[in-house]
Tab-separated table of C-alpha atoms in Angstrom:
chain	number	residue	atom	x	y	z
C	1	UNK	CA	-43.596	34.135	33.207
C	2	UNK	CA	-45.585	33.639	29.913
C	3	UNK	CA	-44.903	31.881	26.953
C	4	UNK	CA	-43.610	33.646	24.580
C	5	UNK	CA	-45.647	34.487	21.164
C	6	UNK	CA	-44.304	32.786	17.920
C	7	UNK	CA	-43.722	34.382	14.586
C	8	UNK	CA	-43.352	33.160	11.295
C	9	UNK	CA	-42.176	34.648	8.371
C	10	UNK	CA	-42.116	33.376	4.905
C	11	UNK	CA	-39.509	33.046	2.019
C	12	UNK	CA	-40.516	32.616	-2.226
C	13	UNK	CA	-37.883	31.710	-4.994
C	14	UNK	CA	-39.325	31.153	-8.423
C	15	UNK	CA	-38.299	29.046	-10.308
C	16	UNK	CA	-39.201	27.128	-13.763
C	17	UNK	CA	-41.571	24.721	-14.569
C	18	UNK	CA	-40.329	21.080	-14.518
C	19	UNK	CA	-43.187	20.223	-17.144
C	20	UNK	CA	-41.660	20.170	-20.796
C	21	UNK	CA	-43.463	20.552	-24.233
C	22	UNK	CA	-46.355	22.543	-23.091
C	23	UNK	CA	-48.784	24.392	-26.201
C	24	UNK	CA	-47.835	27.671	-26.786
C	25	UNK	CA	-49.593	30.554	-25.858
C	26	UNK	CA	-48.950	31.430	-21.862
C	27	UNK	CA	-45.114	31.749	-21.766
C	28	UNK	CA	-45.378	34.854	-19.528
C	29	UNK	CA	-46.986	32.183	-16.647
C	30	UNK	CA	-44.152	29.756	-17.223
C	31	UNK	CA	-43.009	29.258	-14.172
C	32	UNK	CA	-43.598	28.296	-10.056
C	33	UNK	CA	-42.945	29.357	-6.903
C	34	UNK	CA	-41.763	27.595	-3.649
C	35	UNK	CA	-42.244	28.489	-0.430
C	36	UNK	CA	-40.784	27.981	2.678
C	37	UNK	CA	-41.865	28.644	6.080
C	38	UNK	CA	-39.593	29.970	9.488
C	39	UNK	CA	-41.375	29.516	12.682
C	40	UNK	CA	-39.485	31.541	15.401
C	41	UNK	CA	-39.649	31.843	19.066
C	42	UNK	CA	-37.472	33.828	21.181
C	43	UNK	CA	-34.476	32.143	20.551
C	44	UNK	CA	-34.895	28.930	18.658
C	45	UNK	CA	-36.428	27.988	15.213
C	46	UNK	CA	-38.097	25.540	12.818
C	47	UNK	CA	-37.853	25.650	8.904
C	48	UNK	CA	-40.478	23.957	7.171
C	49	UNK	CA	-39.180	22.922	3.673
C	50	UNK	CA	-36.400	24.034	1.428
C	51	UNK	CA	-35.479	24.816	-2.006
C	52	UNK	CA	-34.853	23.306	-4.948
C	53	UNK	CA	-31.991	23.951	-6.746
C	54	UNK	CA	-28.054	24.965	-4.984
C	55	UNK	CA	-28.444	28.348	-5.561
C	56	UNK	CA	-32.408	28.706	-4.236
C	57	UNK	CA	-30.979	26.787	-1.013
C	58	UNK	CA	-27.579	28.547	-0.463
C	59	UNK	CA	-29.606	32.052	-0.582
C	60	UNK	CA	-32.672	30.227	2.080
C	61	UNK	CA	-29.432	28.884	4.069
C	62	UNK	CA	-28.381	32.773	4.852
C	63	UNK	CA	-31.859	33.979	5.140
C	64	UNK	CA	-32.540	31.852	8.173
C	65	UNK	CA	-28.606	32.667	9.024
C	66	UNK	CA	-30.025	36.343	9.189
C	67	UNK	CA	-32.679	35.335	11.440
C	68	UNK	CA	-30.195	35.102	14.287
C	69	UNK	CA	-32.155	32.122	15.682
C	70	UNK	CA	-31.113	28.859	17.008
C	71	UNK	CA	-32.485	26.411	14.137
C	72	UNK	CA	-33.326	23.306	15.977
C	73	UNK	CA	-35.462	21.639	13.235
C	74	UNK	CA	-36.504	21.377	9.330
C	75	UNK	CA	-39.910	20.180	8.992
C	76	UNK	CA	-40.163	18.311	5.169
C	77	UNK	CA	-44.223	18.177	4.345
C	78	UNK	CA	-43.725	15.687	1.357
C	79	UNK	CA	-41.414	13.428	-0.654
C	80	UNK	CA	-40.812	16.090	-3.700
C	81	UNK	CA	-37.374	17.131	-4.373
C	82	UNK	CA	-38.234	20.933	-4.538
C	83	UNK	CA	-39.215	20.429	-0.913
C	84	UNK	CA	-36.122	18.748	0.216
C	85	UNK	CA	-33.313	18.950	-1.894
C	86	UNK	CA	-31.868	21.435	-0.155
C	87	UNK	CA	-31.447	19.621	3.418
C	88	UNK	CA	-27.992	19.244	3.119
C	89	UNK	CA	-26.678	22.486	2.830
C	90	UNK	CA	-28.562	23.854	5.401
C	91	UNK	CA	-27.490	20.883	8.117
C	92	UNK	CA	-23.667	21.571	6.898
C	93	UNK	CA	-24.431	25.382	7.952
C	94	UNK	CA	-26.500	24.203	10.979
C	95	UNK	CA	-25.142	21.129	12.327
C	96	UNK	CA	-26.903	21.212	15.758
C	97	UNK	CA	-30.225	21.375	13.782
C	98	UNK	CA	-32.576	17.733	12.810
C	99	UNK	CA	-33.981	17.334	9.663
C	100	UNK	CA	-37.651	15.219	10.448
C	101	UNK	CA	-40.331	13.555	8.134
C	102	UNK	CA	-42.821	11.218	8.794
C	103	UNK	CA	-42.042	7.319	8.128
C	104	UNK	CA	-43.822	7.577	4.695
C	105	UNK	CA	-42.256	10.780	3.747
C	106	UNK	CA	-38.819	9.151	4.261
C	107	UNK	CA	-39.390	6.671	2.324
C	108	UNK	CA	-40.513	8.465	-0.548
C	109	UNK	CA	-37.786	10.788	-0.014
C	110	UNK	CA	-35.193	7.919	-0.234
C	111	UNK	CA	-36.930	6.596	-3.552
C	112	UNK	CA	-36.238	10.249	-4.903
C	113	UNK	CA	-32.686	10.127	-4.447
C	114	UNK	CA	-31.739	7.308	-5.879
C	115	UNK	CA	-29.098	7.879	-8.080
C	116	UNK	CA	-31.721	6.277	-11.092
C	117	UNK	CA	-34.086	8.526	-10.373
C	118	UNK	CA	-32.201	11.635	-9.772
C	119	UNK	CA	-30.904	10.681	-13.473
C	120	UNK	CA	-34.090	10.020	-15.186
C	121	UNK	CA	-36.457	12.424	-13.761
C	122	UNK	CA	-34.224	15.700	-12.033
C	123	UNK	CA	-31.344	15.974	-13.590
C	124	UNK	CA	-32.764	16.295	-17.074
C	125	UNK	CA	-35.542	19.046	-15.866
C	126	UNK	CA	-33.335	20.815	-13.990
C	127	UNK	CA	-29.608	20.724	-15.627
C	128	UNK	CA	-26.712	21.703	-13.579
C	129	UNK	CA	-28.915	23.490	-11.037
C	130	UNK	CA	-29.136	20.530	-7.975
C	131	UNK	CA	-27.334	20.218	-5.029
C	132	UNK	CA	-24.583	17.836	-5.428
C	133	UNK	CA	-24.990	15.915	-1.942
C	134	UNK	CA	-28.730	14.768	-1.039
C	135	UNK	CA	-29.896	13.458	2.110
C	136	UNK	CA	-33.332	12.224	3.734
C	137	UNK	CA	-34.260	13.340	6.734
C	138	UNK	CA	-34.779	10.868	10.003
C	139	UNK	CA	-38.281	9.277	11.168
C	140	UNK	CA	-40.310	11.824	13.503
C	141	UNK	CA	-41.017	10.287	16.783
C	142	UNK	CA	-44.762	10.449	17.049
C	143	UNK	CA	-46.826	13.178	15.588
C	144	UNK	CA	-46.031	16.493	17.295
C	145	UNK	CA	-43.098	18.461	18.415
C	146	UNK	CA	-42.154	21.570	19.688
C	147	UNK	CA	-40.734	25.154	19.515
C	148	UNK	CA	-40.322	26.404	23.114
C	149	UNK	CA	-43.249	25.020	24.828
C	150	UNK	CA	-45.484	25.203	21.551
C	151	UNK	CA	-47.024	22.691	20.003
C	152	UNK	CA	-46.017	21.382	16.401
C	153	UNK	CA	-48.808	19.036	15.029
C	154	UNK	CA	-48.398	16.947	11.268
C	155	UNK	CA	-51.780	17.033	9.881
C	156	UNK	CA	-51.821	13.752	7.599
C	157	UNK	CA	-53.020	14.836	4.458
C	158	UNK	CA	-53.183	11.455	2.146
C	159	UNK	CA	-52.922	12.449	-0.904
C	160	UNK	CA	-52.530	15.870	-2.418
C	161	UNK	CA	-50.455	16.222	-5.366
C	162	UNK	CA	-48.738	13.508	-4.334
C	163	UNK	CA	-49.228	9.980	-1.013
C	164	UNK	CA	-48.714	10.149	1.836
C	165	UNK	CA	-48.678	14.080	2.124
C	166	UNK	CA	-48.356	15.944	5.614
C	167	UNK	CA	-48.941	20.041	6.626
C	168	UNK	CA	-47.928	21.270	9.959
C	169	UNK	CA	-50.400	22.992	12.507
C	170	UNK	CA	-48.882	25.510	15.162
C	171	UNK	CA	-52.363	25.985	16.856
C	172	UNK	CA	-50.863	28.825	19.751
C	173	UNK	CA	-50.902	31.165	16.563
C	174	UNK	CA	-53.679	29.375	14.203
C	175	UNK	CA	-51.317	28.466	11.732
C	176	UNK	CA	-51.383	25.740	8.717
C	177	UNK	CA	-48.233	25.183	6.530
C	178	UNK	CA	-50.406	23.123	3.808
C	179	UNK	CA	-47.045	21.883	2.300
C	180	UNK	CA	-48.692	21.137	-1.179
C	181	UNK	CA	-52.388	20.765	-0.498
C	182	UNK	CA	-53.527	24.172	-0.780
C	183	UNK	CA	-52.226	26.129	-4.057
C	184	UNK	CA	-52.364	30.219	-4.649
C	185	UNK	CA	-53.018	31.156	-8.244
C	186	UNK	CA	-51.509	28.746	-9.128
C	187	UNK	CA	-51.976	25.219	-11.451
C	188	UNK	CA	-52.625	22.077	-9.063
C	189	UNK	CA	-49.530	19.734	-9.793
C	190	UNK	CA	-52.225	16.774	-10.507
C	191	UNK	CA	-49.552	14.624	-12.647
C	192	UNK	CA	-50.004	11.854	-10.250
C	193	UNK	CA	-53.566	11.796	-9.617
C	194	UNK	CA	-56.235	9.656	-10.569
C	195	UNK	CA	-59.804	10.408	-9.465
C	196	UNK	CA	-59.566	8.552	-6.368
C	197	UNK	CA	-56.353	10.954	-5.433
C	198	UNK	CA	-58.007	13.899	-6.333
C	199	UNK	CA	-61.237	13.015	-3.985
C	200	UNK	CA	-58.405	12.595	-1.528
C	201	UNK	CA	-57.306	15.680	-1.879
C	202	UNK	CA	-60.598	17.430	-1.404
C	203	UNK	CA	-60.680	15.882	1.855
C	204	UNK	CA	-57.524	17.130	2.523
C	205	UNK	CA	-58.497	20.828	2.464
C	206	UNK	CA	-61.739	19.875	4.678
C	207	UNK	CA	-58.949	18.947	7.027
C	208	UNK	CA	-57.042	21.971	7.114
C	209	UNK	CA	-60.885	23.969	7.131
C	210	UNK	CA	-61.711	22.311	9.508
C	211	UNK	CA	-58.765	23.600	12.248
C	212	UNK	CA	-60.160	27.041	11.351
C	213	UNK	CA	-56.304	28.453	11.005
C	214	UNK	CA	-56.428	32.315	10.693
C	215	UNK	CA	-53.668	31.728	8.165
C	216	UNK	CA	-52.736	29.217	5.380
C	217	UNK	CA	-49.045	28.765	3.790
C	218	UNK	CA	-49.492	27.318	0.428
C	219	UNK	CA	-46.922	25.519	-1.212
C	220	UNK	CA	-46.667	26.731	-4.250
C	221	UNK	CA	-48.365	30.363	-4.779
C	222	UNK	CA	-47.411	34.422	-6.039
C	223	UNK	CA	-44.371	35.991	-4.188
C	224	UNK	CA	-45.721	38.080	-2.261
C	225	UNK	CA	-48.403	35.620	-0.637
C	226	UNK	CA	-51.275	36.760	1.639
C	227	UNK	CA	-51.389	33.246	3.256
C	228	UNK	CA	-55.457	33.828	3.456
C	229	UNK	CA	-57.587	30.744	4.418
C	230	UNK	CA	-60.097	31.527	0.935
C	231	UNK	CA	-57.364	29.836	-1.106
C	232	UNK	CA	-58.749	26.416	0.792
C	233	UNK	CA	-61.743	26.869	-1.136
C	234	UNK	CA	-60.410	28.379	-4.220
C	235	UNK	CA	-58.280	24.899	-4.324
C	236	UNK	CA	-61.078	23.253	-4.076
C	237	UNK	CA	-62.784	24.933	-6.786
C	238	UNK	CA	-59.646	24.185	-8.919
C	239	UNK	CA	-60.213	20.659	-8.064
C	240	UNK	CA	-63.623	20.773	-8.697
C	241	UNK	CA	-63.707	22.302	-12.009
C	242	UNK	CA	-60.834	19.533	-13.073
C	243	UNK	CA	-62.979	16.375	-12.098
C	244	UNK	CA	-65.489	18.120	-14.194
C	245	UNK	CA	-63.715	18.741	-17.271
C	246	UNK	CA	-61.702	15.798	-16.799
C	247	UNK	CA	-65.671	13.757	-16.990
C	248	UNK	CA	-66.449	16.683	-20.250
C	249	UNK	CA	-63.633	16.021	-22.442
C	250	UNK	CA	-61.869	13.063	-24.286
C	251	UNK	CA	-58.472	14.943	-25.170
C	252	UNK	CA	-55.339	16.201	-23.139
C	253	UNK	CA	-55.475	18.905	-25.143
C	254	UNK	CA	-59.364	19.795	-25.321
C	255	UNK	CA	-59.044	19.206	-21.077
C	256	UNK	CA	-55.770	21.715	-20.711
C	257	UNK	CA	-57.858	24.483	-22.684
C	258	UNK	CA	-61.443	23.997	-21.014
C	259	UNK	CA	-59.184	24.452	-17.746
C	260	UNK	CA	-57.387	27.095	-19.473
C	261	UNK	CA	-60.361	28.786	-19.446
C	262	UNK	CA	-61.581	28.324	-16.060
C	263	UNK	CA	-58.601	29.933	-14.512
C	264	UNK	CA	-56.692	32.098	-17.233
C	265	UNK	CA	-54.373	33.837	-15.049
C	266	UNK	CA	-52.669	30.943	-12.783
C	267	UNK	CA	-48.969	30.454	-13.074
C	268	UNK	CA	-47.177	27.370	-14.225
C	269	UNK	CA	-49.753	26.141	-16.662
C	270	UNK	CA	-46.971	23.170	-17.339
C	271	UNK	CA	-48.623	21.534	-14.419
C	272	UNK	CA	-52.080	21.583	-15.775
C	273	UNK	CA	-50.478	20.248	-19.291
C	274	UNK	CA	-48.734	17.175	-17.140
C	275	UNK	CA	-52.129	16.460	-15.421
C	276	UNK	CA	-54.156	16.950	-18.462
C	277	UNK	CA	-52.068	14.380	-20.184
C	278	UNK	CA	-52.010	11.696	-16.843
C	279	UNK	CA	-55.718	12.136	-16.821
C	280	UNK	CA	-55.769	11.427	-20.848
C	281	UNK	CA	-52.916	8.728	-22.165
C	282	UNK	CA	-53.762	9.623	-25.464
């Protein structure tokens, strides 16, 4: 008997931008989306990545409910909270399901939720809006795992917008899930990148090219995503076109509205405001 073929289907919640204070002038783009990704076989299933805020991840918690499959596993790609947060709720609502990371992920993932940083960093961007219980997932054994007989692979991504960042491969259907390495019209989150991180994250997307998948999940992108490959090198140009500027200008400002420029019509321009002032401590 053959294998059977998996699916995967995709769910977006927007949601605002956790960069305050930015100049005025694109309030209609004010905002991000997160997706997350259900890979399903016959019978069972693996999420990759949740929601952010109680609400987001009660409403992804009865989506994959609606699925009618077996979820065996949540996939996180990296250690920020908009990717995670909602773990709990879905385990309490799936209990025979295992939330996995790699070791690195983990760890960042435990530094998130300390109760200091929950206070001094989440809490205050996002008021009232988190899940009350937070949990990291455990280690993954090794590097692959599988959904009925297919393959699973972590591609090890260094640093995107943020270390120690991992995408998942499902090659029997030429799949990537880039977690956050490859964007769709929308601002790069490059906050915590220097120039070394951002060269990282170029190689990154030669790493995903370079699997040739025949579709590409972006993190963060419009919600109704075509999940094409070309945003690999449209991220790239993004990237590009930052280093450039960043080398052209001497003020956060001057930087956010050369970049401004260069891509007019990408949601959540907070990002580019966060990176523009990381890249420029006035």
């Amino acid at each position: 008997m053959s294998k059977s073929e998996l699916k995967w289907q995709l769910l977006t919640k927007k949601r605002g931008s956790s960069t305050q204070g930015i100049p005025a002038g694109k309030e209609h783009l004010a905002w991000v989306t997160n997706t997350v990704t259900l890979i399903r076989g016959e019978r069972d299933a693996v999420l990759v990545d949740t929601f952010l805020s109680a609400q987001q991840s009660g409403e992804l918690v009865d989506w994959v409910g609606a699925s009618g499959k077996n979820l065996v596993a949540i996939y996180v790609t990296h250690a920020h909270g908009d990717h995670f947060f909602g773990l709990k709720l879905l385990l309490d609502r799936f209990p025979h399901a295992k939330a996995v990371a790699t070791k690195s992920v983990v760890a960042g993932i435990q530094k998130q939720i300390t109760p200091d940083f929950m206070k001094s960093f989440w809490e205050p961007r996002f008021p009232g809006q988190l899940p009350s219980q937070l949990i990291a997932p455990e280690v993954l054994d090794g590097d692959s795992f599988h959904l009925e007989g297919e393959a699973l692979n972590v591609i090890h991504l260094g640093h995107t917008d943020t270390s120690h960042s991992t995408g998942l491969h499902v090659p029997s259907i030429d799949l990537v899930i880039s977690g956050d390495c490859v964007y769709n019209n929308t601002h790069l989150y490059l906050a915590e990148c220097d120039e070394k991180a951002r060269n990282e994250w170029l190689q990154a997307l030669d790493r995903i090219e370079y699997l040739h998948p025949k579709a590409v999940v972006a993190g963060h992108g419009v919600l109704d995503p075509d999940s094409s490959p070309r945003h690999i090198e449209e991220t790239r140009r993004y990237l590009r076109d930052f280093n450039a500027c960043v080398a052209n200008t001497s003020m956060p400002l001057e930087l956010y509205e050369k970049m401004l420029a260069l891509h007019p019509d990408r949601v959540n321009p907070g990002s580019l405001w966060a990176a523009a002032k990381a890249a420029k401590p006035s």
